[in-house]
Tab-separated table of C-alpha atoms in Angstrom:
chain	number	residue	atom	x	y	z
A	1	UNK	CA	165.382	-15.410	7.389
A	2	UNK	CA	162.646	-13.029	7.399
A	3	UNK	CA	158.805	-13.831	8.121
A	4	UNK	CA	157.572	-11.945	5.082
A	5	UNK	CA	154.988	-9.445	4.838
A	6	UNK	CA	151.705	-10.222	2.551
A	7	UNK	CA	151.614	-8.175	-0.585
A	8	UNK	CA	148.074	-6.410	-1.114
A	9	UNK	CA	146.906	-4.520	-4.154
A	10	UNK	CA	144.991	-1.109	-3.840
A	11	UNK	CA	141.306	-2.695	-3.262
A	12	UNK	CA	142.762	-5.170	-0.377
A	13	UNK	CA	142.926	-8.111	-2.275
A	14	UNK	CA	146.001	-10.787	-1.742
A	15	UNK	CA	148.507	-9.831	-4.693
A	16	UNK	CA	150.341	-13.136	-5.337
A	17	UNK	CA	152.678	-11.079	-8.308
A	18	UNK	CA	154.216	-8.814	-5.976
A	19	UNK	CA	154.593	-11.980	-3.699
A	20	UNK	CA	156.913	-13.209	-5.697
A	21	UNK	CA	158.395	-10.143	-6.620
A	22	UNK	CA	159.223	-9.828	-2.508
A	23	UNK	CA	160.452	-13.214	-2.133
A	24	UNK	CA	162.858	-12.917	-4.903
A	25	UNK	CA	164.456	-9.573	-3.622
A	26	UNK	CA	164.517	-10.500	0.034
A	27	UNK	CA	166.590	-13.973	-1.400
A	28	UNK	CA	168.703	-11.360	-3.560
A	29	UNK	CA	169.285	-9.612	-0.478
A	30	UNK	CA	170.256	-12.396	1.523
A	31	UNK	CA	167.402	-14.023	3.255
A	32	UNK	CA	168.510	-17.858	3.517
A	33	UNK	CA	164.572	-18.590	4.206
A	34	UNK	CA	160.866	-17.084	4.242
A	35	UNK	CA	158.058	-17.508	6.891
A	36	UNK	CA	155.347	-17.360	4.986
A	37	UNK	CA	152.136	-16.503	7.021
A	38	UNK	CA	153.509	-15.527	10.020
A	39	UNK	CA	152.044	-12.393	12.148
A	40	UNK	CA	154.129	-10.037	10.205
A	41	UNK	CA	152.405	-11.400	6.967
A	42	UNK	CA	149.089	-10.278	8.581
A	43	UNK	CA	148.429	-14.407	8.898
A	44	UNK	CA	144.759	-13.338	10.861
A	45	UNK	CA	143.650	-11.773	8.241
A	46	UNK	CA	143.864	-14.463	5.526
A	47	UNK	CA	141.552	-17.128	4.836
A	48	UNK	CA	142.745	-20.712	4.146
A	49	UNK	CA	142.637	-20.251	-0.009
A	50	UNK	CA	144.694	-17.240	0.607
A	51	UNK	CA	147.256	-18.371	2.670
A	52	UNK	CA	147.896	-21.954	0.698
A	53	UNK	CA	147.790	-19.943	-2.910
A	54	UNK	CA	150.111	-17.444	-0.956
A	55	UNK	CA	152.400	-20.775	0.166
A	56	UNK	CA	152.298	-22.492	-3.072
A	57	UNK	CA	153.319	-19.068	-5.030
A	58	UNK	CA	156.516	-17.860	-3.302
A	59	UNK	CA	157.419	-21.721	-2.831
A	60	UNK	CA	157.385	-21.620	-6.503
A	61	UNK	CA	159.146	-18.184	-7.110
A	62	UNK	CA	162.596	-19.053	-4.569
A	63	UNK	CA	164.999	-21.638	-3.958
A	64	UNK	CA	165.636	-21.361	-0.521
A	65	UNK	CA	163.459	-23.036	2.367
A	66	UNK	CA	159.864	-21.439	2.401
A	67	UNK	CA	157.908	-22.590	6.526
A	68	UNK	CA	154.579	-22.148	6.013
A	69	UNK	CA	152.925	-20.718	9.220
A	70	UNK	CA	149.738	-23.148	9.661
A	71	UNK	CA	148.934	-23.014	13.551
A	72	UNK	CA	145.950	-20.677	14.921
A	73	UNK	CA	144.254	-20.791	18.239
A	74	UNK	CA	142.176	-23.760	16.737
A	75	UNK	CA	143.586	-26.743	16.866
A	76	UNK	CA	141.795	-28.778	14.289
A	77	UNK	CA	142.052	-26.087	11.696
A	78	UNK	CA	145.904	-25.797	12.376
A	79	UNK	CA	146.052	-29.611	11.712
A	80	UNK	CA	143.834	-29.537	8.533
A	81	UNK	CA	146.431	-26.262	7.078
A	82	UNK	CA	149.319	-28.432	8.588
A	83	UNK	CA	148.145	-31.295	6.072
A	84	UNK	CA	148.089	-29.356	3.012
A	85	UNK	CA	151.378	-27.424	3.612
A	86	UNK	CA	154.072	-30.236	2.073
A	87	UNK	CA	151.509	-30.286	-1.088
A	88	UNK	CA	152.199	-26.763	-1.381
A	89	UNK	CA	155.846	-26.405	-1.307
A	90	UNK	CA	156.364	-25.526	1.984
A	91	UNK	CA	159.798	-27.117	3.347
A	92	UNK	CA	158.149	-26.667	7.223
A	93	UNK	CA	155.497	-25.260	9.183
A	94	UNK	CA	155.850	-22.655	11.617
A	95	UNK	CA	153.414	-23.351	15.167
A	96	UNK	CA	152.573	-20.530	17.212
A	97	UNK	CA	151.182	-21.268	20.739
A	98	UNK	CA	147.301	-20.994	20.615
A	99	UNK	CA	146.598	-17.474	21.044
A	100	UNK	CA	143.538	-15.390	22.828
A	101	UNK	CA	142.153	-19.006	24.959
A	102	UNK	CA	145.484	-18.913	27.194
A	103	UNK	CA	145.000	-22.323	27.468
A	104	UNK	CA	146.717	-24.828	30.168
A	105	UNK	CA	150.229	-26.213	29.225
A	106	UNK	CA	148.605	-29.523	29.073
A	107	UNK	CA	146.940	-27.446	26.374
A	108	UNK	CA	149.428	-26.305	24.584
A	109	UNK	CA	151.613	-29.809	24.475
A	110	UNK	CA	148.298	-31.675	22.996
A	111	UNK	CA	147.954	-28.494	20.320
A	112	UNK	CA	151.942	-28.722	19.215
A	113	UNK	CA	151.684	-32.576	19.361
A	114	UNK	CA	148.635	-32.464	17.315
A	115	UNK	CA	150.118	-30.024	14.587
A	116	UNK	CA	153.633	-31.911	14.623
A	117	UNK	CA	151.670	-35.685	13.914
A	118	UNK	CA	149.611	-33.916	11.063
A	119	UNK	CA	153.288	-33.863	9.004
A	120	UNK	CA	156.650	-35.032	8.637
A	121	UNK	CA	157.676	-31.908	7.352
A	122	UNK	CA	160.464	-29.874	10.079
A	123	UNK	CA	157.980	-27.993	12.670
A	124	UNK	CA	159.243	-24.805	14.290
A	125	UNK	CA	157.411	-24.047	17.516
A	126	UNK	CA	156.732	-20.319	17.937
A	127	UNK	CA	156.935	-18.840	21.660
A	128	UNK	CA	155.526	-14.931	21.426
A	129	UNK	CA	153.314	-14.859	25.335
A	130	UNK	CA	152.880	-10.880	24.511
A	131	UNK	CA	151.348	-12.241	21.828
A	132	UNK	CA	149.344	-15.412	22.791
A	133	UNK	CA	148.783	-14.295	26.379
A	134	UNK	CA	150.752	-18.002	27.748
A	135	UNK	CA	154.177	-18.711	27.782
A	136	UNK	CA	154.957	-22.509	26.994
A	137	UNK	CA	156.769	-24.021	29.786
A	138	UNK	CA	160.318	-25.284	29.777
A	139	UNK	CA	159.280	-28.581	30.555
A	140	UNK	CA	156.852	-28.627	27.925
A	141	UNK	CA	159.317	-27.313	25.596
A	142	UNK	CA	161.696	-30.090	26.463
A	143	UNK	CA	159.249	-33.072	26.378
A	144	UNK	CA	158.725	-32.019	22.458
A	145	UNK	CA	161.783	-31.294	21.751
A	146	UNK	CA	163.035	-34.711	22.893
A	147	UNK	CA	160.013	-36.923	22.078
A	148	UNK	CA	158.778	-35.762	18.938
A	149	UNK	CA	160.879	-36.511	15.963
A	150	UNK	CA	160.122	-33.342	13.495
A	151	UNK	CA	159.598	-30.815	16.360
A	152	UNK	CA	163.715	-29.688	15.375
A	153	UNK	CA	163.392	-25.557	15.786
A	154	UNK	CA	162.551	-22.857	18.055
A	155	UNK	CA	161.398	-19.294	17.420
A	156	UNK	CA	162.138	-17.255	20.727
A	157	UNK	CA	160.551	-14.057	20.731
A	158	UNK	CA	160.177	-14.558	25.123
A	159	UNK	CA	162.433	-12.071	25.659
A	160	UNK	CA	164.356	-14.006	28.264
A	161	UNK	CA	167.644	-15.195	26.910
A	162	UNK	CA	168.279	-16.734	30.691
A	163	UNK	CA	165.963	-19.329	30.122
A	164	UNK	CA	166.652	-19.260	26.143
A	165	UNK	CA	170.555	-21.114	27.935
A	166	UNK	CA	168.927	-23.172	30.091
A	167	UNK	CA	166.773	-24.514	26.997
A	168	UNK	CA	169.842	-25.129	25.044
A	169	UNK	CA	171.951	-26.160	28.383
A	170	UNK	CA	169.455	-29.110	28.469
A	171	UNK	CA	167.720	-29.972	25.434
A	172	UNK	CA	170.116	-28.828	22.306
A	173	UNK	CA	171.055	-31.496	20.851
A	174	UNK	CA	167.723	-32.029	19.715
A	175	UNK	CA	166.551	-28.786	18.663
A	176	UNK	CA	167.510	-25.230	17.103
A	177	UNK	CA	166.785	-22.249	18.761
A	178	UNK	CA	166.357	-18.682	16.483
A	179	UNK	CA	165.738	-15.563	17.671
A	180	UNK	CA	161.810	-14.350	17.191
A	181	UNK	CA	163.021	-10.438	18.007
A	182	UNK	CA	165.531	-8.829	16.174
A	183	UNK	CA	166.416	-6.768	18.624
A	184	UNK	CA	167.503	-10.074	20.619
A	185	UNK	CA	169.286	-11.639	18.246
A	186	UNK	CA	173.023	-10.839	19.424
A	187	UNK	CA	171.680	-12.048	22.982
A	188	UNK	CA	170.716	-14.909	22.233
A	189	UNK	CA	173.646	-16.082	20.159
A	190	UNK	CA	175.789	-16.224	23.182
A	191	UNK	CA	173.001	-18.484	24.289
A	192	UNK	CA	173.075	-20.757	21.537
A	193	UNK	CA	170.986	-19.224	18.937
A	194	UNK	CA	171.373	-20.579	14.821
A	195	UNK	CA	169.809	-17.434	13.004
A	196	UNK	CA	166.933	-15.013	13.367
A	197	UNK	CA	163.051	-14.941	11.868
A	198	UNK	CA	163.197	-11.638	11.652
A	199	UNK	CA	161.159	-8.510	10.530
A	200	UNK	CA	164.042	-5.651	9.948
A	201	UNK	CA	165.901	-8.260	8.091
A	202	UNK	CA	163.498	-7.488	5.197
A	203	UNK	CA	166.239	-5.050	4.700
A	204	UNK	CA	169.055	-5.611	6.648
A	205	UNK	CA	169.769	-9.594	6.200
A	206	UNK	CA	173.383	-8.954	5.301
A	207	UNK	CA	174.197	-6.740	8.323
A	208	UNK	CA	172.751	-9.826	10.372
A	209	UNK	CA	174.925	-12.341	8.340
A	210	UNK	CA	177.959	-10.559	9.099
A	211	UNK	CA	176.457	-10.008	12.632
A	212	UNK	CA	176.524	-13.918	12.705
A	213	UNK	CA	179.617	-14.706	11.479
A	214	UNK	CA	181.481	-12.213	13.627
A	215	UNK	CA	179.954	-13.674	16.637
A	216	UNK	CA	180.763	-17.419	15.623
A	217	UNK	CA	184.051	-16.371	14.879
A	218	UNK	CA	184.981	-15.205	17.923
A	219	UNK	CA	184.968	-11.526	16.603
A	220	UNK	CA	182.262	-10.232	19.845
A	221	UNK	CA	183.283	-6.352	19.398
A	222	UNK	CA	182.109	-6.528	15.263
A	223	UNK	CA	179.249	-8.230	16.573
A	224	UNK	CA	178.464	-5.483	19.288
A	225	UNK	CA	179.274	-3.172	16.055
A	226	UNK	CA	177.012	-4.051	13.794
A	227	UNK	CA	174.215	-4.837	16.418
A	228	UNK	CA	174.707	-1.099	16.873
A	229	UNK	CA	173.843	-0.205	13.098
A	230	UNK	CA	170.685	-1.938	13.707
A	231	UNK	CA	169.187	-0.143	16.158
A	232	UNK	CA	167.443	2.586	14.414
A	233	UNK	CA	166.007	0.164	11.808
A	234	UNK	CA	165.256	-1.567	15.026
A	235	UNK	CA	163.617	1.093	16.767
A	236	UNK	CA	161.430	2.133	13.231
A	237	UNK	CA	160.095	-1.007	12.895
A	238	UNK	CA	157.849	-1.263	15.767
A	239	UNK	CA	155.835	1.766	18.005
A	240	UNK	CA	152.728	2.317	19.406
A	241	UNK	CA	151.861	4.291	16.343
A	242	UNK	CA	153.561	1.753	13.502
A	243	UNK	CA	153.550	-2.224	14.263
A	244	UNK	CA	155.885	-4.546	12.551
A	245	UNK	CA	153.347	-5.306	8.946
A	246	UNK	CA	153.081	-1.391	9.035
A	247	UNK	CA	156.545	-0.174	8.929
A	248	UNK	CA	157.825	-3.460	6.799
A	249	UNK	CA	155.682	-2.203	4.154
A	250	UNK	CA	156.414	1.266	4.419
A	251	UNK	CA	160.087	0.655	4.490
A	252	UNK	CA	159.670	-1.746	1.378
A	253	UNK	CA	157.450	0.898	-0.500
A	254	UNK	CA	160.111	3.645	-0.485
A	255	UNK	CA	162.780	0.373	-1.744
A	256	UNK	CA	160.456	-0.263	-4.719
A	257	UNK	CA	158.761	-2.988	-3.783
A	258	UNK	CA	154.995	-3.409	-4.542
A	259	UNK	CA	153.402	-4.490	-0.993
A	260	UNK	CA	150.586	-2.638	-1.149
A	261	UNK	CA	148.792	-1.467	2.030
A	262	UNK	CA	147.722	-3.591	5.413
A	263	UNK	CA	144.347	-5.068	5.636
A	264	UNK	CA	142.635	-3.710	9.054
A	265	UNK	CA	142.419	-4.079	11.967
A	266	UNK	CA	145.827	-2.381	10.884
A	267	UNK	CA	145.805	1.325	9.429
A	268	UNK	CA	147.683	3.369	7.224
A	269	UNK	CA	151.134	3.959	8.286
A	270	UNK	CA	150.834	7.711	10.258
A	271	UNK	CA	152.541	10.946	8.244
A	272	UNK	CA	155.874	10.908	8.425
A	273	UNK	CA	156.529	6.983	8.044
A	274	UNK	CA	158.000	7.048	4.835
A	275	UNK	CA	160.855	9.844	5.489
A	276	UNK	CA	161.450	7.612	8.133
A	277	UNK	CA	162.297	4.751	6.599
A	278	UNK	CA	164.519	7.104	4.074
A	279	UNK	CA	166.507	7.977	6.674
A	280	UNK	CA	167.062	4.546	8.345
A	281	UNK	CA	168.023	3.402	4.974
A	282	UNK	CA	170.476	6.228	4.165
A	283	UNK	CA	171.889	5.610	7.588
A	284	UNK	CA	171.909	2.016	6.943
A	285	UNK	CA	173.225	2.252	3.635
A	286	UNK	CA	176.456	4.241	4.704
């Protein structure tokens, strides 16, 4: 599934047409699920209105599971989005640990056990420390996973697929783990990993299907292959000079697609973006 990026028209304002527009081609193209409001749908920069009209819309526009990314830094606001999300079509909300406050772990367990009460929707706990500045700890993760009935996924974008095993190794049964990096994703299948919520997969969710099923079948060398055609749409996604929102949108422009540009603190894509992207995409496409 891909977290989706946030379609904008030319004065900055939220573009709810070319939302739906997105959602439909990225289901055409094989996304099995959306993350809407996510950090690659620029989910700091919308206000609550935004992101529930945002929700509601694509939920509308697809058939295939829409999570609704309702968690912030505060917990009382992620609780109050958390409460609105089922209303608006959302078949789960995505929680990301709170962010900026780096807070204790006893913290973060009262913030995801806050969100996950607020709902009996699915909740997918987000771990992204270069992001939030604190890693959740495994025994954290385990108590919720075990404990607390809808807390059933995990996005993994950690970067440690040793303690991705030992996750799985002891607490499973009770929860599914996805890849939060793309570049991680064949990694973390041999650790137990379902899928991927993933930013290149704007474009490339059928490589990553057939990435999936040649791992689960037993077929590890097509796996390594097609890993390997992923790298340069891999690599373009994400540089100092072009985060993930940046180059989605880019890459989506030169497809078609209306997106529009990024709100700031996120510029213009730097010259030379969109001859970028052609090339990944004629590469890709081969």
């Amino acid at each position: 599934m891909s977290a989706m990026v946030t379609p904008f028209d030319g004065q900055g304002r939220l573009d709810l047409d070319a939302a739906r527009t997105v959602a439909r081609w990225l289901v055409n193209h094989g996304n099995e699920g959306l993350v809407i409001g996510g950090t690659t749908g620029e989910a700091t920069t919308l206000t609550d209105t935004e992101l529930c009209d945002l929700v509601a819309a694509v939920a509308e526009a697809v058939t295939v599971p829409v999570v609704a990314g309702t968690a912030s830094n505060d917990t009382a606001h992620s609780v109050a989005l958390t409460r609105r999300a089922r209303g608006l079509g959302a078949a789960g909300v995505l929680a990301v640990g709170p962010y900026y406050s780096r807070p204790p772990q006893a913290g973060i367990e009262a913030h995801f056990r806050a969100i996950a009460d607020a709902t009996d929707l699915p909740v997918m706990l987000y771990d992204v420390p270069g992001r939030t500045g604190r890693r959740v700890a495994h025994d954290v993760l385990l108590r919720l996973f075990r404990e607390v009935p809808n807390v059933l996924a995990f996005k993994d974008a950690t970067g440690d697929p040793a303690a991705a095993a030992a996750l799985v190794a002891e607490g499973g049964g009770h929860f599914d783990l996805y890849s939060g990096d793309d570049a991680m994703t064949l990694p973390l299948l041999a650790c137990g990993a379902v899928g991927v919520v993933g930013t290149t997969t704007h474009w490339t969710a059928p490589r990553f299907r057939r990435m999936l099923d040649a791992f689960h079948a037993g077929d590890h060398a097509a796996a390594r292959a097609v890993h390997a055609e992923l790298l340069p749409s891999i690599r373009f996604v994400n540089n100092d000079e072009s985060v993930y929102s940046m180059s989605v949108k880019v890459m989506l422009r030169t497809l078609g697609l209306p997106t529009g540009p990024c709100r700031l603190p996120l510029p213009p894509a730097p010259a030379g973006k969109e001859d970028e992207a052609r090339a990944v995409w004629r590469a890709l496409a081969r």
